[in-house]
Amino acid sequence: MRLYLCEKPSQGKDIARVLGANQRGTGCYNGAGVTVTWCIGHLVEAASPEAYGEHLKRWSLNQLPIIPDTWRIVVKANTALQYKVVKQLLAQATELVIATDADREGEMIARELLELCRYKGAIQRLWLSALNDASIRKALATLRPANETVLLYHSALARSRADWLIGMNLSRLFTLLGRQAGHDGVLSVGRVQTPTLRLVVDRDRDIAQFISVPYWVIDVELSLQGQPFRAQWTPPTEATDEAGHCTQQVVAQSALHRIQTTQEAKVICVDTETFREAPPLPFDLSTLQVVCSRRFGLDVQDTLDIAQSLYETHKATTYPRSDSEYLPESMFAEVSMVMNSLLATDPSLQPLISAADWTQRSRAWNDSKVSAHHGIIPTLEPFRLEALSENERAVYELIRGHYLAQFFPHHEFDRTNALLACGHESLRATGKQIIVSGWHRVLGNAPDVSDEESGKRSHVLPAVVPDTCCSVQQAEMTALKTLPPKSFTQGELIKAMKGVAKLVIDPRLKQKLKDTTGIGTEATRANIINSLLKRGYQVKKGRSVRASETAFTLIDAVPAAIADPGTTAIWEQALDMIETGEMTLDEFITKQAHWITQLVEHYRTSTLPIRIPDGPTCPLCGATMRQRSGKNGLFWSCSRYPECKGTLPVEAKTRSSSSSRKPRRSNPRGTER
């Protein structure tokens, strides 16, 4: 009997339908010589420390570090029934097809089960990028040998064990040290979550310490042969800050007076440059989450859930947890099928699809840029568009738009810069004239689909040439202030996690990180942010996420290397090396265990520099309250507990006192009118 092992029941149902396995059994579908079963995510998990000894139930510094000699996995209690089903079917199978998600985690979900159940039969791998019938049939016809993907399992296992070593040892270590310093809650430390939290803490401190600086701008309305246009005053360098802002009011006022009294500006030079913008690439998951956060205000988990629904439930788009924006060159042969599917799904696309050049091969088709997955695009088969919710449709149309954009010309425009002299003052006027709308016909002028020019309206200058004189119609001075950096939204935090190289100072490390995935992976980043929210380390403030008081305490307490975004990015690089065979699982875990042992020994006798938050007054008895950690995160609990059971929710506080950084006086990127 050939057994197909899927990751989720919905996948099992889709694959069973194509295989003709239509007889429903307990936790499976049966057909002629074929059975399809499934996991429910992970059916097994890494054993907790107490599984290695009853004495480890009690947290103690003397027991650390905990380094298993032989790693154990146990069956998850809430999915034990399905585990029994899979185990029985594996015992009956003569050959197995792994049909879990085509990624590192999917490989681990299947292979851990096979090891625990001691399956020794033949194994093949089904590699699916979409769950529509055509894609399933194509994948079934091209099953891969199991040895082609086994290193994915080793990489996932390395990630899991490294997370266990860091989480179990360092969470216990710093929680116990925290208790010695008077902190009652758990200080949870994670390989990915702690550096992610560091990003938010640093941003919040930058905001708290920012000192706003006033500056002045002058806008000038000019006219040439009756055609109005606008120019901006260019202040002298001796009166500007590093961002080019005029910080001396008296200089600006003098310039305004001279411009108003001169009443004429002469064109000194004109420079026009033509730009061609290629269509934006199809989405990877992170980019999709960033855009949906910015445009629709969706949480990153909401975007992932919607993308998963478009993939699994509606069969509308391909595999969502992709880390690539590119497409295999072989998929260019499927363009006509995708286009016809789009038209059958939504006939209103007829004008766009008719205008598209189906033979145009954009930069998106590039085998060298495709990893295990390709960009997220529409599937080969129509579906019921009306079945989508409002948010599902919005996300689907973004994905569809980025695919359609590949078949439209480049967006072309001229940018003109004119330098003018008004008395002794310099003015600059900028114009933009669109030559070819190109792919903007599909995606419009939304700022998130192109560079900074995309969101700007076309502003055409008159026919200015050197030595032309323009009349000054009006000049106005405006007082502005530099603004602090903005708090992270979830989408911007995802972007920062992915682009962590930009935040690393060491030039050698920065270069090494430029082509890596950053903090976490496409499949885990949303979960990391959710975990920080649930544990009370982050709180939502509108669309933003802010660090809680305990977050500052934690980041100040843990070793710099643990909280350094560059460190976890290097770990991700090591996991990629395991995946490609450049490093073994055992080598990686041995290095991790040695490093954990060194950290424990170094900090075992340390005193943490913890500032205990000032608690509110208990509403029941008036005693001081303390922060505690519960199943739903942090909360205030009466210090007289259990005699008094008063509680209050934790409100986020931004601390600046625990940072040793000097105040920032301005922020060139954070300046707005």
XYZ file of C-alpha atoms in Angstrom:
673
model
C 0.000 0.000 0.000
C 1.287 3.449 -0.948
C 0.706 5.968 1.837
C 0.613 9.724 1.292
C 1.418 11.720 4.438
C 0.075 15.290 4.289
C 0.483 18.163 6.708
C -3.174 19.159 7.132
C -6.569 17.501 6.587
C -7.443 20.003 3.821
C -4.317 19.040 1.870
C -5.136 15.376 2.366
C -8.632 15.900 0.965
C -7.343 17.688 -2.148
C -4.669 15.087 -2.907
C -7.028 12.191 -2.192
C -9.567 13.612 -4.668
C -6.975 13.712 -7.462
C -5.761 10.194 -6.600
C -9.315 8.826 -6.585
C -9.049 7.851 -2.912
C -12.665 8.722 -2.142
C -13.481 6.274 0.665
C -13.346 8.136 3.979
C -11.733 6.285 6.852
C -10.686 7.280 10.359
C -8.176 10.051 9.855
C -7.564 9.073 6.237
C -8.948 8.521 2.723
C -8.636 5.129 1.017
C -8.500 4.104 -2.633
C -7.198 1.219 -4.760
C -3.768 0.509 -3.262
C -3.575 4.092 -2.006
C -4.208 5.740 1.355
C -3.946 9.437 2.166
C -3.517 10.528 5.778
C -2.383 13.690 7.472
C -0.841 15.324 10.465
C -2.436 18.293 12.208
C 0.669 20.419 12.099
C 3.230 18.830 14.416
C 1.948 15.578 15.962
C 5.118 15.307 18.067
C 7.320 17.854 19.826
C 10.639 18.121 21.629
C 10.405 16.756 25.150
C 10.542 19.239 28.028
C 13.527 19.207 30.432
C 11.709 17.126 33.046
C 11.533 14.267 30.521
C 15.299 13.971 31.033
C 14.934 13.727 34.814
C 12.299 14.468 37.486
C 14.757 16.756 39.263
C 14.540 19.192 36.342
C 10.929 20.079 37.160
C 12.253 22.505 39.750
C 14.167 25.443 38.327
C 17.628 25.778 39.824
C 20.859 27.444 38.740
C 22.769 24.370 39.835
C 21.055 22.251 37.159
C 22.135 24.461 34.281
C 23.065 23.995 31.530
C 20.658 21.276 30.401
C 22.269 19.598 27.362
C 20.570 16.323 26.285
C 22.887 13.483 25.281
C 20.116 11.823 23.292
C 17.294 14.050 22.123
C 13.751 12.922 22.842
C 10.478 13.719 21.127
C 7.046 13.020 22.579
C 3.531 12.800 21.169
C 1.486 15.968 21.627
C -1.458 15.283 23.900
C -4.036 17.195 21.851
C -3.276 15.258 18.636
C -2.559 11.831 20.130
C -5.510 10.171 18.328
C -4.302 11.206 14.878
C -0.792 10.096 15.794
C -2.140 6.588 16.474
C -3.850 6.590 13.073
C -0.658 7.609 11.274
C 1.445 5.103 13.224
C -0.875 2.228 12.282
C -0.893 3.230 8.620
C 2.903 3.521 8.545
C 3.126 -0.035 9.883
C 1.005 -1.227 6.939
C 2.626 0.850 4.198
C 5.052 -0.622 1.691
C 6.035 2.786 0.364
C 5.525 6.341 1.567
C 5.126 9.685 -0.171
C 5.848 12.708 2.030
C 3.240 15.298 0.983
C 3.656 17.861 3.750
C 4.337 21.525 2.933
C 7.303 21.979 0.619
C 9.577 23.668 3.147
C 11.933 23.077 6.058
C 9.172 22.769 8.646
C 7.034 20.488 6.483
C 9.968 18.144 6.095
C 10.441 18.011 9.861
C 6.756 17.336 10.530
C 6.983 14.182 8.429
C 10.483 12.930 9.209
C 10.174 13.190 12.993
C 7.102 10.976 12.766
C 8.929 8.440 10.614
C 11.791 8.250 13.117
C 9.508 7.915 16.138
C 7.434 5.229 14.396
C 10.626 3.546 13.058
C 9.410 3.427 9.481
C 11.961 1.655 7.239
C 10.184 1.454 3.880
C 10.748 3.312 0.629
C 10.184 7.096 0.661
C 9.463 9.632 -2.079
C 8.710 13.350 -1.861
C 5.752 15.212 -3.347
C 6.766 18.843 -3.956
C 3.703 21.062 -4.309
C 3.564 24.799 -4.917
C -0.223 24.976 -5.387
C -3.224 22.866 -4.386
C -5.343 23.151 -7.535
C -5.902 19.888 -9.412
C -3.540 20.666 -12.313
C -0.642 21.439 -9.971
C -1.284 18.315 -7.888
C -1.328 16.105 -10.998
C 1.886 17.663 -12.260
C 3.619 17.104 -8.907
C 2.352 13.516 -8.642
C 3.906 12.795 -12.022
C 7.304 14.111 -10.886
C 7.877 12.681 -7.402
C 11.331 13.390 -5.988
C 13.690 10.909 -4.318
C 13.571 11.329 -0.544
C 17.315 11.945 -0.283
C 16.910 15.211 -2.229
C 15.102 16.835 0.690
C 16.495 15.103 3.769
C 18.861 18.015 4.475
C 15.807 20.233 4.875
C 14.918 18.003 7.813
C 18.400 18.331 9.298
C 18.161 22.106 8.996
C 14.743 22.179 10.671
C 15.974 19.855 13.415
C 18.984 22.109 13.994
C 16.667 25.105 14.312
C 14.400 23.237 16.731
C 17.228 22.006 18.951
C 19.018 25.369 18.986
C 15.748 27.039 19.997
C 15.315 24.441 22.752
C 18.855 24.931 24.106
C 18.539 28.702 24.177
C 14.940 28.861 25.343
C 15.133 26.250 28.106
C 18.535 27.234 29.467
C 18.578 30.990 29.138
C 14.934 31.510 30.104
C 15.583 29.559 33.304
C 18.923 31.283 33.868
C 17.671 34.854 33.561
C 14.354 34.187 35.261
C 16.215 32.819 38.295
C 18.692 35.703 38.264
C 15.759 38.075 37.880
C 14.085 36.628 40.949
C 17.268 37.213 42.923
C 17.069 40.851 41.835
C 13.400 41.123 42.815
C 11.665 40.481 39.474
C 8.748 38.065 39.938
C 7.889 37.267 36.308
C 9.419 34.873 33.808
C 12.118 36.402 31.603
C 11.574 34.409 28.422
C 14.589 34.307 26.082
C 14.422 33.075 22.495
C 16.845 32.734 19.623
C 14.626 34.839 17.351
C 12.137 36.527 19.674
C 14.756 38.350 21.780
C 16.563 40.055 18.858
C 13.152 40.944 17.393
C 12.163 42.496 20.710
C 15.468 44.385 20.733
C 14.447 46.105 17.490
C 11.263 47.421 19.126
C 12.992 48.428 22.370
C 15.676 50.345 20.468
C 13.085 52.125 18.346
C 11.026 53.086 21.404
C 14.134 54.463 23.123
C 15.052 56.459 20.035
C 11.565 57.974 20.073
C 11.670 58.733 23.805
C 15.099 60.377 23.617
C 14.504 62.321 20.434
C 14.847 66.100 20.774
C 12.891 67.964 18.121
C 14.681 70.823 16.362
C 12.857 73.675 14.574
C 13.694 74.536 10.986
C 12.296 76.796 8.263
C 11.413 76.295 4.603
C 10.406 78.776 1.917
C 8.029 77.806 -0.901
C 8.001 80.111 -3.900
C 5.282 80.308 -6.550
C 6.739 81.320 -9.919
C 5.257 82.027 -13.336
C 6.717 81.732 -16.828
C 4.626 83.126 -19.656
C 1.491 82.665 -17.590
C 2.290 79.082 -16.562
C 2.596 78.729 -12.760
C 5.021 76.343 -11.048
C 6.558 75.988 -7.623
C 10.144 76.112 -6.387
C 11.827 75.705 -3.008
C 14.515 77.859 -1.442
C 17.936 76.224 -1.019
C 19.480 77.527 2.238
C 23.243 78.169 2.523
C 25.215 75.269 3.981
C 26.458 77.275 6.967
C 22.838 77.626 8.149
C 21.764 73.984 7.716
C 21.918 70.714 9.638
C 23.119 67.413 8.166
C 19.727 66.872 6.518
C 19.896 70.220 4.717
C 17.299 71.948 6.916
C 17.701 75.653 7.628
C 17.928 75.842 11.433
C 18.510 79.617 11.644
C 15.261 81.568 11.513
C 16.951 84.917 10.899
C 18.646 83.548 7.773
C 15.328 82.255 6.436
C 13.554 85.528 7.180
C 16.254 87.516 5.368
C 16.019 85.176 2.370
C 12.218 85.530 2.308
C 12.536 89.338 2.282
C 15.054 89.283 -0.593
C 12.921 86.881 -2.650
C 9.795 88.996 -2.141
C 11.543 92.242 -3.039
C 13.480 90.869 -6.033
C 10.249 89.541 -7.671
C 12.187 87.801 -10.430
C 14.089 84.531 -10.688
C 16.521 83.659 -13.444
C 17.031 80.067 -14.642
C 20.688 79.111 -14.181
C 20.665 75.517 -15.403
C 18.204 72.772 -16.316
C 18.791 69.026 -16.140
C 16.333 66.443 -17.470
C 16.819 62.711 -16.946
C 14.671 59.847 -18.229
C 13.860 56.974 -15.848
C 12.516 53.505 -16.662
C 10.955 51.469 -13.843
C 10.644 47.723 -14.277
C 7.442 46.072 -13.014
C 7.575 45.113 -9.329
C 8.288 41.426 -8.780
C 5.694 38.918 -7.586
C 5.361 38.778 -3.818
C 7.269 36.746 -1.297
C 5.460 36.433 2.036
C 7.358 39.175 3.881
C 6.799 41.760 1.155
C 3.119 40.834 1.006
C 2.835 41.289 4.779
C 4.595 44.668 4.644
C 2.349 45.978 1.853
C -0.862 44.669 3.436
C 0.085 46.226 6.764
C 0.696 49.579 5.110
C -2.255 49.619 2.724
C -4.956 47.735 4.628
C -3.785 47.874 8.263
C -3.680 44.072 8.459
C -1.675 42.355 11.189
C 1.058 40.158 9.749
C -0.660 37.017 11.046
C -3.903 38.110 9.377
C -2.096 38.463 6.049
C -0.515 35.026 6.456
C -3.896 33.488 7.338
C -5.503 35.114 4.294
C -2.690 33.989 1.988
C -3.010 30.479 3.443
C -6.753 30.553 2.821
C -6.257 31.704 -0.779
C -3.887 28.753 -1.211
C -5.698 26.000 0.679
C -9.397 26.866 0.659
C -9.927 28.785 -2.578
C -7.037 27.327 -4.650
C -6.624 30.880 -5.967
C -2.895 31.431 -5.372
C 0.271 29.403 -4.936
C 2.152 28.421 -1.770
C 2.240 31.480 0.524
C 5.270 30.926 2.773
C 7.725 31.680 -0.009
C 11.005 33.517 0.472
C 11.468 34.208 -3.247
C 9.975 36.912 -5.469
C 11.066 35.159 -8.668
C 9.576 32.437 -10.886
C 11.145 29.375 -12.542
C 11.778 29.927 -16.245
C 9.798 26.764 -17.031
C 6.645 28.440 -15.668
C 6.689 30.923 -18.541
C 5.083 28.174 -20.640
C 2.036 28.370 -18.321
C 1.350 32.086 -18.899
C -1.573 31.517 -21.262
C -3.195 29.080 -18.817
C -2.859 31.544 -15.930
C -4.215 34.406 -18.041
C -7.208 32.384 -19.211
C -7.851 31.329 -15.616
C -7.769 34.956 -14.460
C -10.225 35.948 -17.185
C -12.587 33.062 -16.412
C -12.504 33.999 -12.713
C -13.035 37.723 -13.323
C -14.359 38.725 -16.792
C -13.941 42.417 -15.891
C -10.187 41.914 -16.493
C -10.780 41.617 -20.256
C -9.408 45.113 -21.138
C -6.245 44.596 -19.081
C -5.577 41.067 -20.283
C -6.170 42.107 -23.900
C -3.640 44.942 -23.483
C -1.029 42.676 -21.873
C 1.836 41.276 -23.945
C 1.751 37.579 -23.053
C 5.084 37.023 -24.792
C 6.973 39.562 -22.659
C 9.451 37.838 -20.354
C 10.216 40.128 -17.411
C 13.067 39.812 -14.897
C 10.713 37.762 -12.677
C 11.535 34.560 -14.573
C 14.984 33.690 -13.273
C 16.004 30.189 -12.197
C 19.095 31.450 -10.369
C 16.906 33.493 -7.968
C 14.419 30.706 -7.147
C 15.032 28.714 -3.960
C 12.760 25.926 -2.733
C 9.767 28.120 -3.584
C 8.831 30.704 -6.148
C 6.914 33.977 -5.888
C 3.243 33.941 -4.921
C 1.106 34.079 -8.077
C -2.397 33.068 -9.253
C -3.006 29.390 -10.027
C -3.834 27.702 -13.338
C -7.518 27.130 -12.652
C -10.520 29.462 -12.168
C -12.285 29.781 -8.815
C -15.336 31.571 -7.404
C -14.261 35.169 -6.864
C -17.480 35.937 -4.999
C -16.530 33.370 -2.346
C -13.720 35.633 -1.094
C -14.188 37.905 1.907
C -13.405 41.599 1.533
C -9.879 41.202 2.933
C -9.241 38.026 0.959
C -10.206 39.797 -2.234
C -7.960 42.770 -1.445
C -4.950 40.499 -0.875
C -5.785 38.366 -3.918
C -5.981 41.434 -6.157
C -2.551 42.568 -4.950
C -1.059 39.172 -5.825
C -2.891 39.097 -9.158
C -1.809 42.662 -9.967
C 1.871 41.938 -9.411
C 1.615 38.957 -11.790
C -0.226 40.919 -14.500
C 2.307 43.756 -14.215
C 4.979 41.430 -15.662
C 3.303 41.699 -19.084
C 3.192 45.476 -19.349
C 5.940 47.901 -20.433
C 8.284 49.688 -18.081
C 6.933 52.837 -16.455
C 8.834 55.735 -18.048
C 9.026 59.362 -16.977
C 11.237 62.431 -17.308
C 12.461 64.150 -14.161
C 13.553 67.767 -14.607
C 15.553 69.772 -12.077
C 15.881 73.496 -12.600
C 18.229 75.703 -10.580
C 17.207 79.367 -10.356
C 18.739 82.508 -8.836
C 16.490 85.052 -7.141
C 18.802 87.908 -6.210
C 21.449 86.236 -4.048
C 19.163 83.319 -3.133
C 19.056 79.887 -4.790
C 15.803 78.153 -5.735
C 15.192 74.640 -7.037
C 12.167 73.449 -9.018
C 11.467 69.802 -9.808
C 9.091 68.454 -12.423
C 7.992 65.021 -13.540
C 6.344 64.128 -16.815
C 5.075 60.606 -17.481
C 6.059 59.290 -20.923
C 4.738 55.700 -20.722
C 2.322 54.649 -17.984
C 3.274 50.995 -18.516
C 2.593 48.652 -15.616
C 1.098 51.517 -13.588
C -2.019 50.822 -15.641
C -2.341 47.622 -13.593
C -1.216 48.762 -10.156
C -1.816 52.507 -10.228
C 0.348 54.987 -8.339
C 0.329 53.330 -4.909
C 3.599 54.179 -3.122
C 4.214 50.565 -2.142
C 4.515 49.250 -5.692
C 7.519 51.213 -6.822
C 10.168 53.626 -5.677
C 9.597 57.023 -4.164
C 8.347 58.420 -7.468
C 5.372 56.072 -7.677
C 3.220 57.942 -5.216
C 3.901 61.397 -6.661
C 1.536 63.080 -9.072
C 2.913 64.139 -12.406
C 4.006 67.789 -12.109
C 5.167 69.249 -15.400
C 7.431 72.311 -15.444
C 7.015 74.975 -18.115
C 9.594 75.049 -20.922
C 12.367 76.484 -18.754
C 15.763 77.022 -20.358
C 18.911 78.720 -19.020
C 18.740 82.521 -18.798
C 14.923 82.486 -18.807
C 13.420 84.955 -16.322
C 10.391 83.968 -14.232
C 8.240 86.262 -12.137
C 7.791 85.681 -8.403
C 4.070 85.466 -7.666
C 4.265 84.573 -3.991
C 6.775 83.421 -1.360
C 5.842 81.832 1.933
C 7.975 80.761 4.898
C 6.844 77.833 7.057
C 8.176 76.819 10.478
C 8.553 73.051 10.871
C 10.062 70.641 13.382
C 12.091 67.481 12.922
C 10.056 64.440 13.909
C 11.199 61.344 15.803
C 11.328 57.948 14.135
C 7.918 56.332 13.811
C 6.961 53.368 15.974
C 7.077 50.034 14.210
C 3.906 48.717 12.651
C 3.832 44.943 12.396
C 4.555 45.213 8.697
C 7.536 47.511 9.233
C 8.828 45.180 11.954
C 8.687 42.280 9.470
C 10.636 44.453 7.030
C 13.235 45.240 9.715
C 13.547 41.546 10.627
C 14.143 40.635 7.007
C 16.531 43.523 6.305
C 18.520 43.246 9.518
C 21.800 43.822 7.649
C 20.905 47.517 7.471
C 20.972 47.680 11.269
C 24.341 45.962 11.735
C 27.353 48.252 12.237
C 30.213 45.780 11.686
C 31.022 46.154 7.929
C 32.172 42.543 7.545
C 29.043 41.191 9.211
C 26.856 43.622 7.247
C 28.262 42.340 3.954
C 27.830 38.749 5.042
C 24.193 39.340 5.951
C 23.112 41.184 2.804
C 22.043 38.033 0.987
C 20.651 36.136 3.976
C 17.095 35.963 5.245
C 17.632 38.141 8.321
C 15.834 37.339 11.567
C 13.533 34.336 11.340
C 12.006 32.945 8.149
C 8.948 33.664 6.023
C 7.095 30.930 7.907
C 8.012 32.055 11.446
C 8.121 35.868 11.581
C 4.390 36.386 12.114
C 4.398 33.780 14.883
C 7.349 35.486 16.598
C 5.505 38.818 16.687
C 2.357 37.115 18.010
C 4.373 35.357 20.728
C 5.853 38.657 21.887
C 2.354 40.158 22.051
C 0.932 37.177 23.972
C 3.806 37.204 26.461
C 3.282 40.878 27.135
C 6.647 42.007 25.785
C 4.926 44.000 23.043
C 1.596 45.805 23.097
C -0.505 47.242 20.301
C -1.003 50.996 20.089
C -3.298 51.518 17.119
C -1.407 50.104 14.151
C 1.900 50.270 16.005
C 3.629 47.846 18.356
C 5.449 49.181 21.425
C 7.724 47.548 23.994
C 6.364 46.902 27.481
C 8.213 47.744 30.706
C 9.258 44.104 31.070
C 10.688 44.168 27.551
C 13.146 46.893 28.553
C 14.048 44.886 31.665
C 14.700 41.772 29.589
C 16.787 43.455 26.892
C 18.906 45.204 29.545
C 19.462 41.903 31.358
C 20.417 39.403 28.627
C 23.865 39.198 26.981
C 24.331 41.570 24.066
C 24.965 38.667 21.687
C 21.563 37.121 22.477
C 19.713 40.340 21.696
C 21.886 41.301 18.715
C 19.932 40.938 15.440
C 23.183 40.136 13.670
C 23.739 37.019 15.808
C 20.454 35.345 14.930
C 20.923 36.212 11.260
C 24.270 34.374 11.387
C 22.441 31.406 12.910
C 19.983 31.449 10.035
C 22.950 31.443 7.694
C 24.258 28.333 9.470
C 20.872 26.633 9.026
C 21.081 27.392 5.310
C 24.551 25.795 5.287
C 23.095 22.637 6.831
C 20.418 22.652 4.133
C 23.078 22.773 1.416
C 25.357 20.208 3.081
C 28.131 22.668 3.984
C 27.671 21.966 7.720
C 26.290 18.950 9.567
C 23.532 18.916 12.172
C 25.910 17.523 14.817
C 28.539 20.211 14.166
C 25.969 22.948 14.599
C 24.444 21.549 17.811
C 27.894 20.905 19.327
C 28.816 24.573 18.767
C 25.495 25.726 20.197
C 25.843 23.544 23.296
C 29.396 24.809 23.916
C 28.261 28.426 23.591
C 25.275 27.918 25.931
C 27.558 26.291 28.508
C 29.920 29.275 28.382
C 27.055 31.751 28.824
C 25.628 29.888 31.797
C 29.000 29.711 33.516
C 29.662 33.398 32.874
C 26.312 34.629 34.202
C 25.624 32.073 36.943
C 26.937 34.354 39.711
C 25.923 37.652 38.100
C 23.587 40.274 39.502
C 21.195 41.531 36.867
C 20.757 45.297 36.456
C 17.000 45.004 36.701
C 14.747 47.964 37.416
C 11.583 46.736 39.076
C 8.565 48.532 37.590
C 6.676 50.740 40.001
C 3.429 48.901 40.512
C -0.018 50.488 40.812
C -2.102 50.317 43.950
C -4.275 47.225 44.339
C -7.939 48.206 43.756
C -9.083 45.727 46.443
C -6.735 46.272 49.377
C -4.474 49.224 48.511
C -1.218 47.261 48.620
C 1.487 47.687 45.935
C 1.076 45.403 42.936
C 3.766 43.416 41.124
C 4.075 42.259 37.526
C 3.478 38.561 37.009
C 3.257 36.307 33.978
C 0.174 34.210 33.250
C -1.150 32.129 30.370
C -2.400 35.288 28.663
C 0.792 37.284 29.228
C 1.850 39.845 31.832
C -0.510 41.377 34.393
C -0.382 43.260 37.699
C -1.020 41.089 40.754
C -1.411 42.155 44.362
C 1.767 41.671 46.392
C -0.436 40.139 49.141
C -1.506 37.248 46.890
C -2.973 34.703 47.719
C -4.619 36.589 50.608
C -5.715 39.254 48.117
C -6.417 38.325 44.476
C -6.610 41.792 42.975
C -5.335 42.092 39.385
C -4.987 44.790 36.733
C -3.916 44.659 33.066
C -0.374 45.785 32.259
C -0.146 49.108 30.457
C 2.904 49.624 28.231
C 5.432 52.160 29.485
C 8.293 53.558 27.473
C 11.493 53.872 29.460
C 14.360 56.047 28.493
C 16.172 56.102 31.840
C 17.747 52.690 31.359
C 19.454 53.655 28.113
C 22.915 55.152 28.076
C 22.552 56.620 24.611
C 22.921 60.327 24.026
C 19.779 62.167 22.920
C 19.296 62.403 19.177
C 18.736 65.941 18.010
C 17.309 65.288 14.599
C 16.213 62.561 12.262
C 16.528 63.279 8.546
C 14.172 60.412 7.648
C 11.590 61.458 10.194
C 10.981 65.003 9.001
C 7.526 65.993 7.869
C 5.502 69.104 7.553
